[in-house]
PDB file of C-alpha atoms in Angstrom:
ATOM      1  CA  UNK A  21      -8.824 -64.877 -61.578  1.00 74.00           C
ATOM      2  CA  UNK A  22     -10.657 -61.755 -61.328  1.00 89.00           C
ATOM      3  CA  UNK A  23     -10.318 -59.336 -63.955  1.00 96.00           C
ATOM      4  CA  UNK A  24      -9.553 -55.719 -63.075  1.00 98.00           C
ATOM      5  CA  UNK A  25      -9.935 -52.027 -64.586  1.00 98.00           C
ATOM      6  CA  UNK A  26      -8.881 -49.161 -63.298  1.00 98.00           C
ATOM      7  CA  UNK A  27     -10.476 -46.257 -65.039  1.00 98.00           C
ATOM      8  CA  UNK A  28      -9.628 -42.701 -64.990  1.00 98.00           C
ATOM      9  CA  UNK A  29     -11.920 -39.269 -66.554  1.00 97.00           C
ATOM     10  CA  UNK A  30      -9.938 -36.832 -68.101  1.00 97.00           C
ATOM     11  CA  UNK A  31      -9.930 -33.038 -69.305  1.00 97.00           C
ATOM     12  CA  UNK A  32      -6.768 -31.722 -70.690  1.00 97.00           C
ATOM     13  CA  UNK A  33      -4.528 -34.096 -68.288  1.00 97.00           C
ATOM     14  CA  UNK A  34      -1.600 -34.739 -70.964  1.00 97.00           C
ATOM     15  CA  UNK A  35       0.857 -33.356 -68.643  1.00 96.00           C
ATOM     16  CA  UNK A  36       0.120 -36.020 -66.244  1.00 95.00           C
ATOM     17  CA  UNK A  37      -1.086 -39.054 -68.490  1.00 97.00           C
ATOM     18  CA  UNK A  38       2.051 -40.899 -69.828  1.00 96.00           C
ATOM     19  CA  UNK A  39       3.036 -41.214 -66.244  1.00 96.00           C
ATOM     20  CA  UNK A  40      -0.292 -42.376 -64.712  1.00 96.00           C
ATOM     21  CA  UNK A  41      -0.324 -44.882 -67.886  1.00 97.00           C
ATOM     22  CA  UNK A  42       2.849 -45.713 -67.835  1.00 96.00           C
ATOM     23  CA  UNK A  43       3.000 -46.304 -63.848  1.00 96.00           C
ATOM     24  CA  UNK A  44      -0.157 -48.408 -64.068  1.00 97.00           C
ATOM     25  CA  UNK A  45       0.484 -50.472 -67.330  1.00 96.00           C
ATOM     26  CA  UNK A  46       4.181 -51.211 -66.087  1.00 96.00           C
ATOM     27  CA  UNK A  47       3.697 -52.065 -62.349  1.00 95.00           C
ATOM     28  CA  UNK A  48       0.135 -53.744 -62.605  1.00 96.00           C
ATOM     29  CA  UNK A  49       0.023 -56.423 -65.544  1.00 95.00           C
ATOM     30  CA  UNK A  50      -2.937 -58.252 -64.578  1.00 95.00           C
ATOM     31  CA  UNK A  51      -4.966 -54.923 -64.479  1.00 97.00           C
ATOM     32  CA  UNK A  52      -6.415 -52.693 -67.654  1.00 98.00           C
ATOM     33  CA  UNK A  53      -6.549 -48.736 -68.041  1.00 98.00           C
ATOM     34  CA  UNK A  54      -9.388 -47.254 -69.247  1.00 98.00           C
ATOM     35  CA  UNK A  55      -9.819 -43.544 -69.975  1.00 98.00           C
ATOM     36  CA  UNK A  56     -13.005 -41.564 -70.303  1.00 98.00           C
ATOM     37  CA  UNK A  57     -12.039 -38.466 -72.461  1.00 98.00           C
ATOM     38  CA  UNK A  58     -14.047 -35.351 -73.079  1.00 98.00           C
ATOM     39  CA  UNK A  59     -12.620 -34.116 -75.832  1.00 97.00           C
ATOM     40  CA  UNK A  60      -9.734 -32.679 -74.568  1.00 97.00           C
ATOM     41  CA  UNK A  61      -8.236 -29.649 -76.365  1.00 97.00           C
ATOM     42  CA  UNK A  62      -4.596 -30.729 -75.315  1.00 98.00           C
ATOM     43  CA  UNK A  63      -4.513 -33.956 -77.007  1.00 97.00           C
ATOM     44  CA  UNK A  64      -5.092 -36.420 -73.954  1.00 98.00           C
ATOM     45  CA  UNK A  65      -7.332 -38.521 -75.890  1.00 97.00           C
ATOM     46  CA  UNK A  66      -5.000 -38.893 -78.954  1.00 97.00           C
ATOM     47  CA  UNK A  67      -2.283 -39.828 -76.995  1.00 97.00           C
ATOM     48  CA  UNK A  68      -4.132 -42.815 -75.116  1.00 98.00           C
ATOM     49  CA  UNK A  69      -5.400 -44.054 -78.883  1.00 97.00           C
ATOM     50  CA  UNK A  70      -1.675 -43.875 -79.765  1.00 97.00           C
ATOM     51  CA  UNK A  71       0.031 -45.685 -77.099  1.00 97.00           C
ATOM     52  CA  UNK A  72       1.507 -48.910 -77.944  1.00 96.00           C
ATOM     53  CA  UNK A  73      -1.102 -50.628 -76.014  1.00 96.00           C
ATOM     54  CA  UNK A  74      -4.035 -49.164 -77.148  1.00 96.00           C
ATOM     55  CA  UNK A  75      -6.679 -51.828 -77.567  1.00 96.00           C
ATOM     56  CA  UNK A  76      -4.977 -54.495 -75.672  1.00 97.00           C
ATOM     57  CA  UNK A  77      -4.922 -52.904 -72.340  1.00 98.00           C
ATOM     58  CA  UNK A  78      -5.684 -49.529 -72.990  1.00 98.00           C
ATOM     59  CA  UNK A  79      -8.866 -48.271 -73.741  1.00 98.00           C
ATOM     60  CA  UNK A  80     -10.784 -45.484 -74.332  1.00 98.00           C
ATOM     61  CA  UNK A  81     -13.865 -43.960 -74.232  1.00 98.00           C
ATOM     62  CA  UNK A  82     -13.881 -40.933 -75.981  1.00 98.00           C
ATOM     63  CA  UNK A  83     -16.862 -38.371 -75.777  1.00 97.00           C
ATOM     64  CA  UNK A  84     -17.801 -35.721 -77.342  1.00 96.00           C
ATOM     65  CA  UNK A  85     -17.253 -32.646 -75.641  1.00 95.00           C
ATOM     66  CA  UNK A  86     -17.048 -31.830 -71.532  1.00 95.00           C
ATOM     67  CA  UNK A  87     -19.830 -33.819 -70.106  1.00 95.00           C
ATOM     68  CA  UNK A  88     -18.407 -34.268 -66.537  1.00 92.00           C
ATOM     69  CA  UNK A  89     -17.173 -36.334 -63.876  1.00 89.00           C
ATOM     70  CA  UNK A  90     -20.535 -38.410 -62.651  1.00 89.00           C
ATOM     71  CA  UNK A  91     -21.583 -38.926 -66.546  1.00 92.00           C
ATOM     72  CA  UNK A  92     -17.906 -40.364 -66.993  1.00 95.00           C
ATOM     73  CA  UNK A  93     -18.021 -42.926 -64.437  1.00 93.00           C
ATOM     74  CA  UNK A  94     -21.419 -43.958 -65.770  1.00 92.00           C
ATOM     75  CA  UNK A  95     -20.208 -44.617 -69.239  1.00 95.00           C
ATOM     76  CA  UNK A  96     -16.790 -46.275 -67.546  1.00 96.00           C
ATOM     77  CA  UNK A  97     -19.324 -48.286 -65.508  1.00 95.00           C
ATOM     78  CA  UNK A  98     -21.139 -49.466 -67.848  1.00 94.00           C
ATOM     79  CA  UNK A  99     -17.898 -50.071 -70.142  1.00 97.00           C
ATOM     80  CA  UNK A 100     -16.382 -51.848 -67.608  1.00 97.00           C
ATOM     81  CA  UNK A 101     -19.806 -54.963 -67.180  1.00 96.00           C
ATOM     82  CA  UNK A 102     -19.902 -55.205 -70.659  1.00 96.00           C
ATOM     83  CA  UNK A 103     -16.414 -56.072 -70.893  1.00 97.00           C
ATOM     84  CA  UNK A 104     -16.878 -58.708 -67.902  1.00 96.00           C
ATOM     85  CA  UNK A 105     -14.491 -56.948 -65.094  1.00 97.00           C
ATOM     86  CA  UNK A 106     -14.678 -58.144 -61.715  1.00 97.00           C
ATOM     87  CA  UNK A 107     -13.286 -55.334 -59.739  1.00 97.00           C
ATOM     88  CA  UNK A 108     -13.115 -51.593 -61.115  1.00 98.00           C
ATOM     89  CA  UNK A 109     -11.129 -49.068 -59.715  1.00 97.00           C
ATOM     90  CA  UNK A 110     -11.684 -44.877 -59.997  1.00 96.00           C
ATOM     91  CA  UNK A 111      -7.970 -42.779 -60.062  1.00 96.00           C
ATOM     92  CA  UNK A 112      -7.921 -39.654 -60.833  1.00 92.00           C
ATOM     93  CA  UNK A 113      -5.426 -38.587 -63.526  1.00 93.00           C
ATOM     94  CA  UNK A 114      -3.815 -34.948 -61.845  1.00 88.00           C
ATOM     95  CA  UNK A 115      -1.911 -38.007 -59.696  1.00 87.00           C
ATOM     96  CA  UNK A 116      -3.949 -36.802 -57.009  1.00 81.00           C
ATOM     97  CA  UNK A 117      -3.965 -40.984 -56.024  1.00 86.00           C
ATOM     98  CA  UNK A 118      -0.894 -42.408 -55.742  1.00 87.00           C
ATOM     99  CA  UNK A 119      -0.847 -45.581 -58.050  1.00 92.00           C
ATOM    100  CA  UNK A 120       1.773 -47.371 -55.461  1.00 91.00           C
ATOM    101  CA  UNK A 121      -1.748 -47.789 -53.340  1.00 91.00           C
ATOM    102  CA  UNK A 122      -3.482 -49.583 -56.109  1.00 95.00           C
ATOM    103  CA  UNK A 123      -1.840 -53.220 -54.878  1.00 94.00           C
ATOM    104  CA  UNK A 124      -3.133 -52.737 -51.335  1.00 94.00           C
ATOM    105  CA  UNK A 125      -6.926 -51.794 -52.712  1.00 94.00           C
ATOM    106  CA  UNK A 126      -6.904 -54.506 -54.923  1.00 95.00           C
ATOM    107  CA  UNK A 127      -6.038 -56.829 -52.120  1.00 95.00           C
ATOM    108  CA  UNK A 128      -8.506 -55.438 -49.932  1.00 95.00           C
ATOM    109  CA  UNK A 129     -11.248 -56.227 -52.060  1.00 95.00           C
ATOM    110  CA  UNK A 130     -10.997 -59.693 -52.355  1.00 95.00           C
ATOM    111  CA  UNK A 131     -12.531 -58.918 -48.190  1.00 96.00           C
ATOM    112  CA  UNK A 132     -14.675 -56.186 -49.484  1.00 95.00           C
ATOM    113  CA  UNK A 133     -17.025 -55.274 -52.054  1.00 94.00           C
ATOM    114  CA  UNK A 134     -16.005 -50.891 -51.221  1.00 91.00           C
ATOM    115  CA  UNK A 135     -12.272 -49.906 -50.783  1.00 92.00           C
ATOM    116  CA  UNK A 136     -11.988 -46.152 -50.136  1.00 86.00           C
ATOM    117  CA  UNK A 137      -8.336 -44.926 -51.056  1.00 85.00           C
ATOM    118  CA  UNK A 138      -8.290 -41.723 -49.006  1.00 74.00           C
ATOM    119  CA  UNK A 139      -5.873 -39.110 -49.097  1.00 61.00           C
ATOM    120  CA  UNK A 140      -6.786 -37.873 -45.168  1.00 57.00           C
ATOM    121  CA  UNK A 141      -5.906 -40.885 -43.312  1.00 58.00           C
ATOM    122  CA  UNK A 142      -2.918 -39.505 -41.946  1.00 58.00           C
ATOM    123  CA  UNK A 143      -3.272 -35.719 -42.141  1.00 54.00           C
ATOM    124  CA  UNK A 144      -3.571 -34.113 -45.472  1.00 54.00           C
ATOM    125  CA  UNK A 145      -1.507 -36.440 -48.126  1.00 56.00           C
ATOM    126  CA  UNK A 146      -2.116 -34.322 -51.533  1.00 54.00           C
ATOM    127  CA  UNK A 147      -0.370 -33.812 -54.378  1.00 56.00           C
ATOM    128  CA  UNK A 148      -0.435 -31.236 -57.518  1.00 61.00           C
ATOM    129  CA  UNK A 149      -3.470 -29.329 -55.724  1.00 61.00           C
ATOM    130  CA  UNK A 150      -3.971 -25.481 -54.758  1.00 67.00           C
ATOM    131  CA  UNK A 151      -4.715 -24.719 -51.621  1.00 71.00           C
ATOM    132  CA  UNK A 152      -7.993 -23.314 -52.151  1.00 73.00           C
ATOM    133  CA  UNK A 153      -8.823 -27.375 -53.612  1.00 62.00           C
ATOM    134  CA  UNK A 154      -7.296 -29.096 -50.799  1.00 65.00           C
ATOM    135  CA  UNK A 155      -9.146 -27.257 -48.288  1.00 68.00           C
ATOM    136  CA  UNK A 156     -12.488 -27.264 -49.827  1.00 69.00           C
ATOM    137  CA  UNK A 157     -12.094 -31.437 -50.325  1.00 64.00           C
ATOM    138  CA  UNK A 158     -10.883 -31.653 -46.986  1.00 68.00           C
ATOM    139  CA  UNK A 159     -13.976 -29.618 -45.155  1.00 71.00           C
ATOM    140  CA  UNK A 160     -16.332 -31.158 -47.491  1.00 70.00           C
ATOM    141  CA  UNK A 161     -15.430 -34.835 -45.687  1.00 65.00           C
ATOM    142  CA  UNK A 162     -15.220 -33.118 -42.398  1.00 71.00           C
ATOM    143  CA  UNK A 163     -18.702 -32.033 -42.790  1.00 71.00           C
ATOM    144  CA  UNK A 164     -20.454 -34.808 -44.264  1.00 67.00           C
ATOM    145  CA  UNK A 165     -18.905 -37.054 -41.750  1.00 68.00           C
ATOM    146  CA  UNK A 166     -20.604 -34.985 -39.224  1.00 76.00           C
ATOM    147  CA  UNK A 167     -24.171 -34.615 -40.857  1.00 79.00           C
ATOM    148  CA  UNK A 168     -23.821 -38.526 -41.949  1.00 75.00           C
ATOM    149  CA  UNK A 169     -21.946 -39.748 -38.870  1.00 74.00           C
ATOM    150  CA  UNK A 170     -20.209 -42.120 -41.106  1.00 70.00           C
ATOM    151  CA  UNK A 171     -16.572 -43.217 -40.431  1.00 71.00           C
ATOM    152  CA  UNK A 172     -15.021 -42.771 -43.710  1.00 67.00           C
ATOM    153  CA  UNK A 173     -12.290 -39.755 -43.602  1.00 64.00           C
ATOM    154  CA  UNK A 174     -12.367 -38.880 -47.203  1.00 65.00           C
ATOM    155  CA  UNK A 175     -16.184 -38.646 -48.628  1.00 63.00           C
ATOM    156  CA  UNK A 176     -15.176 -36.757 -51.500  1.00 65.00           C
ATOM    157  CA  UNK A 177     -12.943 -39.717 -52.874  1.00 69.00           C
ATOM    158  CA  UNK A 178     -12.150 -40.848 -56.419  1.00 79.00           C
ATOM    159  CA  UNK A 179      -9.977 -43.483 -55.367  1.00 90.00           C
ATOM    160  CA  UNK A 180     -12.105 -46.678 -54.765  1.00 93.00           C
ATOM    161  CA  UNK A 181     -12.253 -50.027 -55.674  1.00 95.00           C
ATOM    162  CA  UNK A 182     -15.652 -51.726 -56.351  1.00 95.00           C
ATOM    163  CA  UNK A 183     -16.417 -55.703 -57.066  1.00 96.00           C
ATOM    164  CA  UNK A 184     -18.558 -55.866 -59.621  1.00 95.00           C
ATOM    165  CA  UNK A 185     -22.078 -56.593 -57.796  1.00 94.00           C
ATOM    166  CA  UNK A 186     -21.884 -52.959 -56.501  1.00 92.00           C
ATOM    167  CA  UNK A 187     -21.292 -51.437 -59.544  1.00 92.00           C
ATOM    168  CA  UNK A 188     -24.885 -53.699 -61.430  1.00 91.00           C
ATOM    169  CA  UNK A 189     -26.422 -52.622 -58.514  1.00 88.00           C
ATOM    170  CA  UNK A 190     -25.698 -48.862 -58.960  1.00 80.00           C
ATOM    171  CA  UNK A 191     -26.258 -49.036 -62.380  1.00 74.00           C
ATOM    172  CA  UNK A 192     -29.803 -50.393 -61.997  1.00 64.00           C
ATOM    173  CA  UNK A 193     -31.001 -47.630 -59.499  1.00 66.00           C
ATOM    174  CA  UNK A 194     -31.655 -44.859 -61.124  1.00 61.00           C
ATOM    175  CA  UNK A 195     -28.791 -43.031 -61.208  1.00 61.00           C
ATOM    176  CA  UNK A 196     -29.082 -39.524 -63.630  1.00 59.00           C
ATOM    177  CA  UNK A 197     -26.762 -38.998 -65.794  1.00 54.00           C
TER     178      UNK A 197
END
């Protein structure tokens, strides 16, 4: 059985985390949360280390101060091998992803060792976002899919899956943090 952990960064998301906790932790029991706090002012992190399931399938990672998005998934990354996961998954916490997709990735990837959740598969399907965000992600795929010629619709994603293979493999290029 292949374990799984979906991990989410956060910055003052505590308007939005019981729900994304709740929704995962509820309709996903063979899958673990793990969040990646920086320090939030509004309490995000305190809430995760005082949920009922904190520690059993509720972690976190809580860092000092605002030390941003790529750093987080580094630290979740390397989290997530030392805690022997098979497949880990990126969500963003603003629900942004909707967590009813997560079944469907993690079936996927038992195919594939990439799963890109995209939100522009069928138009523009976002949630919670200003206009002035939904149009900059949008163009941003638009034009790397033209410089890049690759096929993937949504190149500014946070909603993949990734077996574990790809994740060692990204960890042991140099990646900056």
């Amino acid at each position: 059985m292949n374990r799984i952990l979906i991990v989410t960064p956060t910055y003052n998301e505590i308007a939005n985390i019981d729900l994304l906790t709740q929704t995962i932790l509820d309709e996903y029991p063979d899958a673990d949360l793990l969040v990646v706090d920086d320090s939030s002012p509004d309490g995000t992190g305190e809430y995760v280390s005082k949920h009922k399931l904190y520690n059993d399938r509720l972690f976190l990672i809580s860092r000092p101060g605002k030390m941003g998005l790529g750093s987080a998934y580094c630290d979740a990354f390397r989290w997530a091998l030392s805690s022997s996961y098979d497949k880990i998954i990126q969500i963003d916490a603003d629900l942004s992803h909707n967590p009813k997709y997560l079944s469907e990735m993690i079936s996927e990837s038992n195919h594939f060792d990439l799963v890109i959740g995209s939100r522009y598969v069928n138009g523009v399907n976002v949630v919670n976002w200003p206009m002035s965000r939904v149009l900059l992600s949008y163009f941003a795929s638009k034009y790397v899919r033209l410089i890049t010629r690759i096929k993937v619709k949504d190149s500014t994603a946070g909603f993949n899956c990734y077996r574990r293979n790809i994740i060692e493999n990204i960890l042991c290029s140099k990646v900056k943090r």
